[in-house]
């Protein structure tokens, strides 16, 4: 009886650890995507700034540029199902 209770406890611990590993993998994938987007955005800004400097124009302002949405913001917005009709009239 004691071995069965210990077995159940160990299975519960294993399930929690598997969920933690899954969450960490998801976080790592999200981080890689955000990092790539940030680097790409920085490169684009550098190119635009260098181009303006080369042409003797004032440096561009990047205020109001779209930001990378955080994971929590992405989770809040639901995507329509593929078979949902568009909402535009």
Short mmCIF file of C-alpha atoms in Angstrom, two decimals:
data_model
loop_
_atom_site.label_atom_id
_atom_site.label_comp_id
_atom_site.label_asym_id
_atom_site.label_seq_id
_atom_site.Cartn_x
_atom_site.Cartn_y
_atom_site.Cartn_z
CA UNK A 1 0.00 0.00 0.00
CA UNK A 2 2.83 2.37 0.86
CA UNK A 3 4.59 1.61 -2.43
CA UNK A 4 1.41 2.42 -4.38
CA UNK A 5 1.05 5.79 -2.63
CA UNK A 6 4.69 6.58 -3.32
CA UNK A 7 4.21 5.57 -6.96
CA UNK A 8 1.24 7.96 -7.31
CA UNK A 9 3.24 10.75 -5.69
CA UNK A 10 6.17 10.18 -8.04
CA UNK A 11 3.87 10.15 -11.07
CA UNK A 12 2.38 13.48 -9.98
CA UNK A 13 5.86 14.94 -9.59
CA UNK A 14 6.83 13.64 -13.02
CA UNK A 15 3.75 15.20 -14.63
CA UNK A 16 4.52 18.57 -13.02
CA UNK A 17 8.12 18.40 -14.24
CA UNK A 18 6.99 17.51 -17.77
CA UNK A 19 4.65 20.53 -17.76
CA UNK A 20 7.50 22.75 -16.54
CA UNK A 21 9.77 21.49 -19.33
CA UNK A 22 7.05 22.13 -21.91
CA UNK A 23 6.53 25.67 -20.58
CA UNK A 24 10.28 26.35 -20.68
CA UNK A 25 10.56 25.08 -24.26
CA UNK A 26 7.69 27.33 -25.31
CA UNK A 27 9.33 30.31 -23.57
CA UNK A 28 12.63 29.57 -25.33
CA UNK A 29 10.93 29.42 -28.74
CA UNK A 30 9.12 32.69 -28.06
CA UNK A 31 12.36 34.33 -26.94
CA UNK A 32 14.14 33.22 -30.13
CA UNK A 33 11.39 34.69 -32.32
CA UNK A 34 11.31 37.97 -30.38
CA UNK A 35 15.11 38.20 -30.51
CA UNK A 36 15.13 37.67 -34.27
CA UNK A 37 12.42 40.30 -34.79
CA UNK A 38 14.25 42.81 -32.58
CA UNK A 39 17.54 42.30 -34.43
CA UNK A 40 15.83 42.58 -37.81
CA UNK A 41 14.13 45.80 -36.71
CA UNK A 42 17.41 47.24 -35.45
CA UNK A 43 19.12 46.40 -38.75
CA UNK A 44 16.32 48.05 -40.74
CA UNK A 45 16.58 51.21 -38.60
CA UNK A 46 20.36 51.27 -39.04
CA UNK A 47 20.01 50.96 -42.83
CA UNK A 48 17.41 53.76 -42.99
CA UNK A 49 19.53 56.02 -40.77
CA UNK A 50 22.70 55.32 -42.80
CA UNK A 51 20.82 55.90 -46.06
CA UNK A 52 19.52 59.27 -44.82
CA UNK A 53 23.01 60.25 -43.65
CA UNK A 54 24.51 59.26 -47.01
CA UNK A 55 21.91 61.33 -48.89
CA UNK A 56 22.40 64.31 -46.58
CA UNK A 57 18.86 64.05 -45.23
CA UNK A 58 17.83 64.38 -41.58
CA UNK A 59 17.82 61.13 -39.63
CA UNK A 60 14.40 59.46 -39.63
CA UNK A 61 12.33 59.34 -36.47
CA UNK A 62 11.09 55.92 -35.53
CA UNK A 63 8.55 57.15 -32.99
CA UNK A 64 5.18 55.56 -33.43
CA UNK A 65 6.69 52.47 -35.03
CA UNK A 66 4.93 49.22 -34.13
CA UNK A 67 6.43 47.35 -31.22
CA UNK A 68 6.80 43.60 -30.83
CA UNK A 69 3.77 42.43 -28.86
CA UNK A 70 4.52 40.70 -25.59
CA UNK A 71 3.44 37.11 -25.08
CA UNK A 72 0.58 38.18 -22.79
CA UNK A 73 -0.73 40.60 -25.42
CA UNK A 74 -0.62 37.89 -28.07
CA UNK A 75 -2.50 35.47 -25.82
CA UNK A 76 -5.28 38.04 -25.22
CA UNK A 77 -6.09 38.41 -28.93
CA UNK A 78 -7.96 35.44 -30.27
CA UNK A 79 -7.56 34.40 -33.87
CA UNK A 80 -10.70 33.52 -35.80
CA UNK A 81 -11.17 29.94 -36.83
CA UNK A 82 -10.44 29.11 -40.45
CA UNK A 83 -14.11 28.48 -41.19
CA UNK A 84 -15.34 31.75 -39.61
CA UNK A 85 -16.64 34.25 -42.17
CA UNK A 86 -14.94 37.67 -42.23
CA UNK A 87 -16.52 40.35 -40.04
CA UNK A 88 -16.05 43.15 -42.60
CA UNK A 89 -19.27 44.17 -44.43
#
